[in-house]
mmCIF file of N, CA and C and ligand atoms in Angstrom:
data_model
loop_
_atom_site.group_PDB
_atom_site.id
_atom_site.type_symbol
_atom_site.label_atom_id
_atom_site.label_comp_id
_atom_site.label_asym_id
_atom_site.label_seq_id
_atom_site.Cartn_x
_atom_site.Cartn_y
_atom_site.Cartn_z
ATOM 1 N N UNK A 1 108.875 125.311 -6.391
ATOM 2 C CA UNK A 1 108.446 125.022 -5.017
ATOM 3 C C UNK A 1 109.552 125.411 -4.031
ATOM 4 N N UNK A 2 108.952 125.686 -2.993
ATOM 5 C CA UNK A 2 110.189 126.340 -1.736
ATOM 6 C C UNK A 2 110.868 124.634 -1.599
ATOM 7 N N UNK A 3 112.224 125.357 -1.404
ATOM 8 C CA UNK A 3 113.525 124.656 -1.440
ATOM 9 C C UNK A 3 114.272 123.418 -2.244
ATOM 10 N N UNK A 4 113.273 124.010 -3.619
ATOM 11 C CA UNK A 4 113.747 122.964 -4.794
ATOM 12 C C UNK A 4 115.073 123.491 -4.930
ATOM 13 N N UNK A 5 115.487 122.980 -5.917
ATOM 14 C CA UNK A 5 117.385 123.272 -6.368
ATOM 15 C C UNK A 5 116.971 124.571 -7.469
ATOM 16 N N UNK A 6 117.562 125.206 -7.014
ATOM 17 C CA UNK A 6 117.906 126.370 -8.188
ATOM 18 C C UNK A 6 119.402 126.262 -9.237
ATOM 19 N N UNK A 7 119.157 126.536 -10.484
ATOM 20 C CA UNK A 7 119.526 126.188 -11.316
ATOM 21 C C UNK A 7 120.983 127.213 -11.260
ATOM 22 N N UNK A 8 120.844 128.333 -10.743
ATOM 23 C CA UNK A 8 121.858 129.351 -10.809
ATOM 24 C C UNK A 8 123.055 129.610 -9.318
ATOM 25 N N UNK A 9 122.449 128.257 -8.565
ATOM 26 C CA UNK A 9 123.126 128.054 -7.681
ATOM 27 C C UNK A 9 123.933 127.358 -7.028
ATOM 28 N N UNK A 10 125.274 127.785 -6.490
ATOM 29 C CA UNK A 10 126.689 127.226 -6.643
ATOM 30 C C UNK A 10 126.562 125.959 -5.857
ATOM 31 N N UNK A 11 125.872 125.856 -4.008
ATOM 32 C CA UNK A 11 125.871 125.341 -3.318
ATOM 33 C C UNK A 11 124.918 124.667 -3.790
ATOM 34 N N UNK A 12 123.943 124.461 -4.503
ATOM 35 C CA UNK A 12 122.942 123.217 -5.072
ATOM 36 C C UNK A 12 123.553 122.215 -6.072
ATOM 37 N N UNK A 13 125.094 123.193 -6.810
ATOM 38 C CA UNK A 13 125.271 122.064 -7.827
ATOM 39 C C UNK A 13 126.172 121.289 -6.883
ATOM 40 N N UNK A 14 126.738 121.718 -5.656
ATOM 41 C CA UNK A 14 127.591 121.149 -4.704
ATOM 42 C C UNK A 14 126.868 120.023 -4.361
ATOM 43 N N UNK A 15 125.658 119.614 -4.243
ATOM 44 C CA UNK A 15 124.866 119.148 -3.419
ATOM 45 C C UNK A 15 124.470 117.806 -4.360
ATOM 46 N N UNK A 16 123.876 118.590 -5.693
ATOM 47 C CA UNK A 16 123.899 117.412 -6.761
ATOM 48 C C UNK A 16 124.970 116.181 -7.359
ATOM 49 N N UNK A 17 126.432 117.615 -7.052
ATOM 50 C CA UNK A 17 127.494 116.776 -7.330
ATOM 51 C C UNK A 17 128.195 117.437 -8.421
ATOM 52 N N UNK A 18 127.234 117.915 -9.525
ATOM 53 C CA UNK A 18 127.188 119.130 -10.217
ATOM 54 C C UNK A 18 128.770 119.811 -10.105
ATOM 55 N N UNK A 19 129.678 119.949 -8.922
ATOM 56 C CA UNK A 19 130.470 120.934 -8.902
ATOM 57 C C UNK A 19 131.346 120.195 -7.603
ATOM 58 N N UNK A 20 132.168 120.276 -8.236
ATOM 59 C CA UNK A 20 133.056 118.914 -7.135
ATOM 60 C C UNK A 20 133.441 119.923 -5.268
ATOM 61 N N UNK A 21 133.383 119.360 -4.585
ATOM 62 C CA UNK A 21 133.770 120.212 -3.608
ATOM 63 C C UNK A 21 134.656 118.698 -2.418
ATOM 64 N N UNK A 22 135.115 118.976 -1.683
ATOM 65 C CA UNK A 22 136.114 118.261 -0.292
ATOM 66 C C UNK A 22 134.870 118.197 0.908
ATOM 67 N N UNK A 23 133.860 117.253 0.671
ATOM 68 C CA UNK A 23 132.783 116.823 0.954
ATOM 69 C C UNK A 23 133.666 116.125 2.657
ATOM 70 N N UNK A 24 133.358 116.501 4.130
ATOM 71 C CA UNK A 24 134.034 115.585 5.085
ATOM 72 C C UNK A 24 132.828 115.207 5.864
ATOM 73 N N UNK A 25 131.388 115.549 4.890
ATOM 74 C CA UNK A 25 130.359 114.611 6.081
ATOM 75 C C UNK A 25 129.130 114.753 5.719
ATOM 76 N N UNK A 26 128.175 113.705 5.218
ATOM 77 C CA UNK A 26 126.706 113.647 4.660
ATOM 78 C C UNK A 26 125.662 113.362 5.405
ATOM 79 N N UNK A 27 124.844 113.896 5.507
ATOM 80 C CA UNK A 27 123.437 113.391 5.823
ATOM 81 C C UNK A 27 122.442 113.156 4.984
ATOM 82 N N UNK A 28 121.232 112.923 5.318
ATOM 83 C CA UNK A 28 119.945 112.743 4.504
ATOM 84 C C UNK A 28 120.029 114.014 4.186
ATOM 85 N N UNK A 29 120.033 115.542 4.747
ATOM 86 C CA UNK A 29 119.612 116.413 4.734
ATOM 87 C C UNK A 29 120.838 117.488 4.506
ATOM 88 N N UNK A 30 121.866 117.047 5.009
ATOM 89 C CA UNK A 30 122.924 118.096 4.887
ATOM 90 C C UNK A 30 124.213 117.607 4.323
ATOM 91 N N UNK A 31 125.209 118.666 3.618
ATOM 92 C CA UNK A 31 126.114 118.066 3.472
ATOM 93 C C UNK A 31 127.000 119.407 3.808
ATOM 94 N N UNK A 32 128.338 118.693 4.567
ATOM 95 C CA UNK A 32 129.474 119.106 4.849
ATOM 96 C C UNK A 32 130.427 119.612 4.271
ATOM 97 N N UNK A 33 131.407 120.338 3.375
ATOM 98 C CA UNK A 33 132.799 120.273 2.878
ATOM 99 C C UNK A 33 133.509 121.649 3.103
ATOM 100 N N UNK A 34 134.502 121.398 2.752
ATOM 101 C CA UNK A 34 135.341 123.025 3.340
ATOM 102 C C UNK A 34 135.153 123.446 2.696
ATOM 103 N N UNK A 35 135.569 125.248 2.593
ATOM 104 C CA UNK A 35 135.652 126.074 2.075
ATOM 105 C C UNK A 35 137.303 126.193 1.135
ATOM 106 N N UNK A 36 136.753 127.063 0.013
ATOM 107 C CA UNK A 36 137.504 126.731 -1.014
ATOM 108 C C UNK A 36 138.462 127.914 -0.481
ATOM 109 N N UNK A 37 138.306 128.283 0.283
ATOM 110 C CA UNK A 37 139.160 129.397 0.796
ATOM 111 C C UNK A 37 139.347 130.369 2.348
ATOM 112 N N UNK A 38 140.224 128.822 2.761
ATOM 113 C CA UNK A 38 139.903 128.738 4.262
ATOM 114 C C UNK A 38 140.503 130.072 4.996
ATOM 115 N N UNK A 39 139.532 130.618 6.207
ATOM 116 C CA UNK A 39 140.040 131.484 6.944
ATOM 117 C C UNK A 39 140.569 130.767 8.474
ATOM 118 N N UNK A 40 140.812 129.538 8.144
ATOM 119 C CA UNK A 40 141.160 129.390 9.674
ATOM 120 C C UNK A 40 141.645 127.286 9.819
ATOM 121 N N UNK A 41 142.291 127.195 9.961
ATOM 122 C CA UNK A 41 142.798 125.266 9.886
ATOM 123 C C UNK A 41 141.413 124.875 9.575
ATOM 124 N N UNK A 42 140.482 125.046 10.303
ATOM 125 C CA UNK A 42 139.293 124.302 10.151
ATOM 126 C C UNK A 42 138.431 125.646 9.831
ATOM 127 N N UNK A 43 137.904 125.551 8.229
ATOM 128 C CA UNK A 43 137.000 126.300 8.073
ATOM 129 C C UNK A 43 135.890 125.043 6.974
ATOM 130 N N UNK A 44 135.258 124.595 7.188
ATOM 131 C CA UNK A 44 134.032 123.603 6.724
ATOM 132 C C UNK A 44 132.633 124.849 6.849
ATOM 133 N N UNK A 45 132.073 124.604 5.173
ATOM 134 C CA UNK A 45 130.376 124.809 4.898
ATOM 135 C C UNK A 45 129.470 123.775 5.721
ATOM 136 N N UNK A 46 128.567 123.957 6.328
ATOM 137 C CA UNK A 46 127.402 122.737 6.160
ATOM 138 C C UNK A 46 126.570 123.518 5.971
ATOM 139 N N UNK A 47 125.825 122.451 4.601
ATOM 140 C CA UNK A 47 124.637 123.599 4.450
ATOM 141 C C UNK A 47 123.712 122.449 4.280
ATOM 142 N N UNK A 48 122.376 122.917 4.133
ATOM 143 C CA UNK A 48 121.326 121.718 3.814
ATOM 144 C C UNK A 48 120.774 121.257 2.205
ATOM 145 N N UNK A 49 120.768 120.203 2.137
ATOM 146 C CA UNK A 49 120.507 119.648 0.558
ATOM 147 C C UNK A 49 119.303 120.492 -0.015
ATOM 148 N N UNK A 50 118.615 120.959 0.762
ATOM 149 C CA UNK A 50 117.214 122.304 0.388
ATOM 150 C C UNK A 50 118.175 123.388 0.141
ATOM 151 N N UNK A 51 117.420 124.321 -0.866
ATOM 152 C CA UNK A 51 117.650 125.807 -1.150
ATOM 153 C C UNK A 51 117.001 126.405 -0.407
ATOM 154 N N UNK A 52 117.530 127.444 0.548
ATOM 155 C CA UNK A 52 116.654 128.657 0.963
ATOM 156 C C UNK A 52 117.720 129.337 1.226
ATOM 157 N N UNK A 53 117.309 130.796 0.635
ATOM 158 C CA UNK A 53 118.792 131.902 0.493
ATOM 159 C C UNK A 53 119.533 132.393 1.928
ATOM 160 N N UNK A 54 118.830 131.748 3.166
ATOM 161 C CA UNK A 54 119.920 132.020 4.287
ATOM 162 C C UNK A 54 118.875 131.070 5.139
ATOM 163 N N UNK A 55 120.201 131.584 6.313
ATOM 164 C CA UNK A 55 119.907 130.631 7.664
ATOM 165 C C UNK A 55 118.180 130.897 8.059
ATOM 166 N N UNK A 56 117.707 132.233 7.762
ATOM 167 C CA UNK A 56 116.536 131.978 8.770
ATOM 168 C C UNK A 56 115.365 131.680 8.009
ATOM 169 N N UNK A 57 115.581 132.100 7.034
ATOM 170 C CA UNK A 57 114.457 131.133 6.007
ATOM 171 C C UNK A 57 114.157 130.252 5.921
ATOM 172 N N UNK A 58 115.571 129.456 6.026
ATOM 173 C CA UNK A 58 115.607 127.643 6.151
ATOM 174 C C UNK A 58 115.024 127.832 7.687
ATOM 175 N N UNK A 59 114.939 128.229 8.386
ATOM 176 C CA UNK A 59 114.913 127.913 9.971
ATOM 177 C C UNK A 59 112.721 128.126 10.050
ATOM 178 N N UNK A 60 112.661 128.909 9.142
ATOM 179 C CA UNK A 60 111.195 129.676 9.293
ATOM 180 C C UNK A 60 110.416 128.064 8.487
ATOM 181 N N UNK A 61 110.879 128.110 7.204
ATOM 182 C CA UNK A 61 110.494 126.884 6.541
ATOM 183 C C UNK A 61 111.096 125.167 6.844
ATOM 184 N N UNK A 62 111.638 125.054 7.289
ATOM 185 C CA UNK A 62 112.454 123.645 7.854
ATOM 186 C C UNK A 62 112.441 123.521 9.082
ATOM 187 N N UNK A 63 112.103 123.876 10.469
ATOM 188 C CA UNK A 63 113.108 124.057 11.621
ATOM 189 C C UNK A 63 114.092 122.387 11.553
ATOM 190 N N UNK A 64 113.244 121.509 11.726
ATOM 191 C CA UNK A 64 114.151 120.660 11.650
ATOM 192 C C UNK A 64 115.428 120.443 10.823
ATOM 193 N N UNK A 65 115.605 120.968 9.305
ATOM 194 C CA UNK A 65 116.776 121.155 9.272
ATOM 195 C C UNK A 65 117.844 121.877 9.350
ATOM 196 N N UNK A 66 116.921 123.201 9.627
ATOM 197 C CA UNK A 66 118.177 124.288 10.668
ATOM 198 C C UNK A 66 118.675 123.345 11.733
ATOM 199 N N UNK A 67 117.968 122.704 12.398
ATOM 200 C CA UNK A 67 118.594 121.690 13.453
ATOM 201 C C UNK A 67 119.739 121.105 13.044
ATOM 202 N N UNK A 68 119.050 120.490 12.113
ATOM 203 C CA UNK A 68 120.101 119.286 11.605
ATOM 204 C C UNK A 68 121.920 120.174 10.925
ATOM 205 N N UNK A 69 121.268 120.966 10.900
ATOM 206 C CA UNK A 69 122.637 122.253 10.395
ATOM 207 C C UNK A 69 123.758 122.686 11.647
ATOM 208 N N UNK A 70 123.003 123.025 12.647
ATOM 209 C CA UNK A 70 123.281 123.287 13.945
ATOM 210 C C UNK A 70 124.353 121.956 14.230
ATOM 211 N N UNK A 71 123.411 120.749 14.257
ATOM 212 C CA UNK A 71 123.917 119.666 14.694
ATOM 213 C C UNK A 71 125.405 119.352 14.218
ATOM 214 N N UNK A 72 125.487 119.271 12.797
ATOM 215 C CA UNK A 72 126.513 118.980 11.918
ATOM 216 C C UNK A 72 127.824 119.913 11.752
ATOM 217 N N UNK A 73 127.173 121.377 12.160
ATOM 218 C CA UNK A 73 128.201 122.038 12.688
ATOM 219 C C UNK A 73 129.295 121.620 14.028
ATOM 220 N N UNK A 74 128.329 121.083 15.120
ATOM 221 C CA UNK A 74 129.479 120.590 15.878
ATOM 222 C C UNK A 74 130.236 118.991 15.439
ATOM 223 N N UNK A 75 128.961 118.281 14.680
ATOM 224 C CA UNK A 75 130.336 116.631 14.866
ATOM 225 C C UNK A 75 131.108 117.613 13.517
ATOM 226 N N UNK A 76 131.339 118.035 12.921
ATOM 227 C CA UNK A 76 132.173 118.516 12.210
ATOM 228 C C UNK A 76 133.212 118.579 12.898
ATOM 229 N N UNK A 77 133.206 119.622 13.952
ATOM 230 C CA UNK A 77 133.933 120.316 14.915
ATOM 231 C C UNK A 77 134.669 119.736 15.622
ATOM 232 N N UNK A 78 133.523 118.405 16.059
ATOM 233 C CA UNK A 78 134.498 117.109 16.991
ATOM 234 C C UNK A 78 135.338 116.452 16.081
ATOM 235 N N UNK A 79 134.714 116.206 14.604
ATOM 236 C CA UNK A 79 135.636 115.424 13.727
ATOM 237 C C UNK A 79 137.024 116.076 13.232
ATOM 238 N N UNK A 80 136.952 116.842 13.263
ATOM 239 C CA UNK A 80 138.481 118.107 13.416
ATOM 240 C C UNK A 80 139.031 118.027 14.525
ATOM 241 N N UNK A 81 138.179 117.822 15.185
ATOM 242 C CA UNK A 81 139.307 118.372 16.814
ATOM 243 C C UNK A 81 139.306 119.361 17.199
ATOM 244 N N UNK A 82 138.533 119.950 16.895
ATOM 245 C CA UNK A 82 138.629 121.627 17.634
ATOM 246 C C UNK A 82 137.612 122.223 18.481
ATOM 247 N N UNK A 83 136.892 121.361 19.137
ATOM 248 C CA UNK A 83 135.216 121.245 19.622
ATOM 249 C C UNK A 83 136.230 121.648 20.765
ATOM 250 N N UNK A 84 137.350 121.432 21.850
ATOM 251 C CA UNK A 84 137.763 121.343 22.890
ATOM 252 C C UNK A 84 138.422 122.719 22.818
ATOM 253 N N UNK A 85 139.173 123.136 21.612
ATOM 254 C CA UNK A 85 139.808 124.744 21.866
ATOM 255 C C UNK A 85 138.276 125.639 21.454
ATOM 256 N N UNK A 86 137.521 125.501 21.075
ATOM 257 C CA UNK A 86 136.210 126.101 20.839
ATOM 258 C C UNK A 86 136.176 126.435 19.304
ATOM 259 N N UNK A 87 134.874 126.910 18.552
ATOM 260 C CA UNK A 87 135.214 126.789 17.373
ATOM 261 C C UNK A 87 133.751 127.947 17.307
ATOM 262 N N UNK A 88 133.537 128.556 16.162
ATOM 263 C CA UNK A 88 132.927 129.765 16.221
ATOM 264 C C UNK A 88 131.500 129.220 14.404
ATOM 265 N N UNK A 89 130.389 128.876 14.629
ATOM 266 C CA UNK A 89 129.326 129.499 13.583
ATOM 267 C C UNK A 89 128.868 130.498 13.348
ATOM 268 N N UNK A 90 128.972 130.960 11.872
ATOM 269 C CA UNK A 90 129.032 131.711 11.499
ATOM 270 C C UNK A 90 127.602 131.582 10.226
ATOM 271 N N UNK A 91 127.093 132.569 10.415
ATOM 272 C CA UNK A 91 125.597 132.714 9.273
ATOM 273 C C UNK A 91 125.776 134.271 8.668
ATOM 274 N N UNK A 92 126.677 134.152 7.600
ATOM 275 C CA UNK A 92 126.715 135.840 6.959
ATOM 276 C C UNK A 92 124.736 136.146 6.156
ATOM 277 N N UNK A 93 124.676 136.910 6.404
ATOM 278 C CA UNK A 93 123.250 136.954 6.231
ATOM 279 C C UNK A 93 122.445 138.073 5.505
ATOM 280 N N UNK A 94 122.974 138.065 4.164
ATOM 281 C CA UNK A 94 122.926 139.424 3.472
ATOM 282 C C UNK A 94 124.084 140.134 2.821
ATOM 283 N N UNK A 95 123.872 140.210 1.807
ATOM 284 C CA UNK A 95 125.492 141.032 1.124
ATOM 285 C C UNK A 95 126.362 142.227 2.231
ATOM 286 N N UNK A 96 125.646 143.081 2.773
ATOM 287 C CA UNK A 96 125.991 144.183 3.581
ATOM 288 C C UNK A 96 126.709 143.472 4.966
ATOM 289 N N UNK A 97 126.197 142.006 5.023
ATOM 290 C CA UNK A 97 127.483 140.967 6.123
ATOM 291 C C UNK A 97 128.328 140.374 5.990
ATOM 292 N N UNK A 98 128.854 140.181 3.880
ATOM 293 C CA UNK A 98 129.951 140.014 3.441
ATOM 294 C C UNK A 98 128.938 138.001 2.823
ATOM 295 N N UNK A 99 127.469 137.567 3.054
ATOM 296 C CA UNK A 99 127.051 136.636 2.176
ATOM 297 C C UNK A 99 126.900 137.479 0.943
ATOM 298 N N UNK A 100 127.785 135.715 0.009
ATOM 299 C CA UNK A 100 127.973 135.895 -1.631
ATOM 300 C C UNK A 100 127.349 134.917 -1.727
ATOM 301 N N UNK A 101 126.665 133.783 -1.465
ATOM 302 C CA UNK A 101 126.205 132.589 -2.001
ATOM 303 C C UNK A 101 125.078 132.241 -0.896
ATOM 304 N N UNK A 102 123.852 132.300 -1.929
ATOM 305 C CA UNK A 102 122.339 132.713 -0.908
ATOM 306 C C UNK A 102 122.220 131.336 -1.351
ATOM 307 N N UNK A 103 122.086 130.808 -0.417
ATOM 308 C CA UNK A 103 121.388 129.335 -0.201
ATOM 309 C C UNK A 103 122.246 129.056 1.392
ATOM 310 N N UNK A 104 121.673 128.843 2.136
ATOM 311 C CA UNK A 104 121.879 128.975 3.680
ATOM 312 C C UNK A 104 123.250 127.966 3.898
ATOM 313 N N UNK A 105 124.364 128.353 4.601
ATOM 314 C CA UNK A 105 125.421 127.890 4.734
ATOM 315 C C UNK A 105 125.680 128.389 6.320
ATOM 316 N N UNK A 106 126.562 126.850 7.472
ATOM 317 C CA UNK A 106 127.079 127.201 7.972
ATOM 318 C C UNK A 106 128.964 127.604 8.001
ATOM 319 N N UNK A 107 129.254 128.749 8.390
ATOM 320 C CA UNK A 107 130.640 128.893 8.516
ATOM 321 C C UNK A 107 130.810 127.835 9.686
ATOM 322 N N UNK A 108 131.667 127.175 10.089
ATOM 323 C CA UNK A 108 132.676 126.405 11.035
ATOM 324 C C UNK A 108 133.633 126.666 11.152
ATOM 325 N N UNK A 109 134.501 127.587 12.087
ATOM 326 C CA UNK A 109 135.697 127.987 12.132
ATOM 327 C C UNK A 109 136.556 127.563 13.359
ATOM 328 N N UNK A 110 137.733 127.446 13.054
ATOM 329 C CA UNK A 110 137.920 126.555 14.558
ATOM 330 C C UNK A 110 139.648 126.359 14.158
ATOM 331 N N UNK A 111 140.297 125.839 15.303
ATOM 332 C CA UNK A 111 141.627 125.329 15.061
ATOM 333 C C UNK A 111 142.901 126.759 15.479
ATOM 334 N N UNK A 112 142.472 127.859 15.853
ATOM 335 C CA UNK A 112 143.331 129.312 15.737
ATOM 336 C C UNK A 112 142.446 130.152 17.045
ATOM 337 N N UNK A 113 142.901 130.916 17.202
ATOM 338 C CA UNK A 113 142.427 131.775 18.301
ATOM 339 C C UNK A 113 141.463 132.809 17.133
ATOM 340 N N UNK A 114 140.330 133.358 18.062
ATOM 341 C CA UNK A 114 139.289 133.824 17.337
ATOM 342 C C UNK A 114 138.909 135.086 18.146
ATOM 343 N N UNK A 115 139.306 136.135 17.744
ATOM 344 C CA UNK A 115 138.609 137.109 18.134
ATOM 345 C C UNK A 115 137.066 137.925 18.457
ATOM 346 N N UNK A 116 137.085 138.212 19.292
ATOM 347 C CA UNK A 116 135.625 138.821 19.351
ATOM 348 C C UNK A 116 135.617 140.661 19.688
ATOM 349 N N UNK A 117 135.122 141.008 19.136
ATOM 350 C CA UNK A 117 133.653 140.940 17.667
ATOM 351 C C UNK A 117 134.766 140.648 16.968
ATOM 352 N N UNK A 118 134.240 139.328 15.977
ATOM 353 C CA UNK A 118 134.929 139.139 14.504
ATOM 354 C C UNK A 118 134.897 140.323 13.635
ATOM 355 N N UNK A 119 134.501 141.540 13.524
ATOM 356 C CA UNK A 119 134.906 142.542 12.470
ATOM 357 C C UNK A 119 134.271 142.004 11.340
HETATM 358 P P1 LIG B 201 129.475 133.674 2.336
HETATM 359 O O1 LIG B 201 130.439 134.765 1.922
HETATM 360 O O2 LIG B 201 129.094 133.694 3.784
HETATM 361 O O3 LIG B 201 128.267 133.631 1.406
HETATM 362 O O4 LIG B 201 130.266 132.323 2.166
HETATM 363 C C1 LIG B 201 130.471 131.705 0.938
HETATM 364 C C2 LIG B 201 131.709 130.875 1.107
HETATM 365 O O5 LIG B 201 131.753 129.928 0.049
HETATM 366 C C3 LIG B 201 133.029 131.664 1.029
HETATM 367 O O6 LIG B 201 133.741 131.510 2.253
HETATM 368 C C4 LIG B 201 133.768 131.033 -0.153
HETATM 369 O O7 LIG B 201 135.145 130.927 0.059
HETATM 370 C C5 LIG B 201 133.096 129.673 -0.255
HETATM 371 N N1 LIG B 201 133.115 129.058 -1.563
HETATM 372 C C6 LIG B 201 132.861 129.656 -2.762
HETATM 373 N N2 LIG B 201 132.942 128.740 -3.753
HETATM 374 C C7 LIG B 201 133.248 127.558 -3.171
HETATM 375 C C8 LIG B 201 133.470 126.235 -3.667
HETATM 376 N N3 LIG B 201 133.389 125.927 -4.975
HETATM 377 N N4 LIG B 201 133.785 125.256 -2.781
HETATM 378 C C9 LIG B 201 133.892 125.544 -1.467
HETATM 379 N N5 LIG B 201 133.679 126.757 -0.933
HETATM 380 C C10 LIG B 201 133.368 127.759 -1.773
HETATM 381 ZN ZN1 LIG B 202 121.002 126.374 -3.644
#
């Protein structure tokens, strides 16, 4: 069924528990933790406890918890401290945009000066 847990996927066993991760914020629907390989002081995943292999899938099938993704991206942001120097989401969206792990994730980047276009 759309957005059961897939068995071959990294961010579902994150979710189950399955695969230990630095968890800094839960919901009914989403869960929070950094990245295992930060590009920036504050680099935090939020992704949603549903599988769907990117942001707009989840957004086509859920809107409400694309919301709730959206949402959690900023108290993240406030809970860091970096909501005030600004902080940048990020949805890689396809291998050819540098996504390795299809189940919809937000980037949160924040804490450093951020260039635009990110490259
Ligand atoms: P993307 O390249 O947009 O699909 O993002 C996947 C992100 O997941 C990368 O930034 C990885 O560093 C991160 N990542 C991979 N494995 C883990 C893990 N076990 N815990 C936390 N972050 C991870
Ligand atoms: Zn998944």
């Amino acid at each position: 069924m759309a957005g059961e847990p897939q068995a071959d996927c990294l961010f579902c066993k994150i979710v189950s528990g399955d695969v230990p991760a630095t968890v800094v914020k839960e919901t009914d629907t989403t869960v929070a933790f950094r990245d295992i390989n930060p590009q920036a002081p504050t680099h935090v995943l939020v992704i949603p406890r549903v599988h769907y292999p990117d942001a707009a899938s989840l957004a086509v099938a859920e809107p409400q918890i694309a919301a709730d993704v959206l949402r959690e991206a900023a108290e993240v942001a406030a809970q860091d401290k970096v909501d005030a120097g600004g902080y940048r989401i990020v949805f890689n969206t396809g291998s050819g945009a540098g996504q390795t792990v299809f189940h919809a994730h937000a980037h949160v980047l924040g804490g450093r000066g951020l260039n635009w276009p990110p490259g």
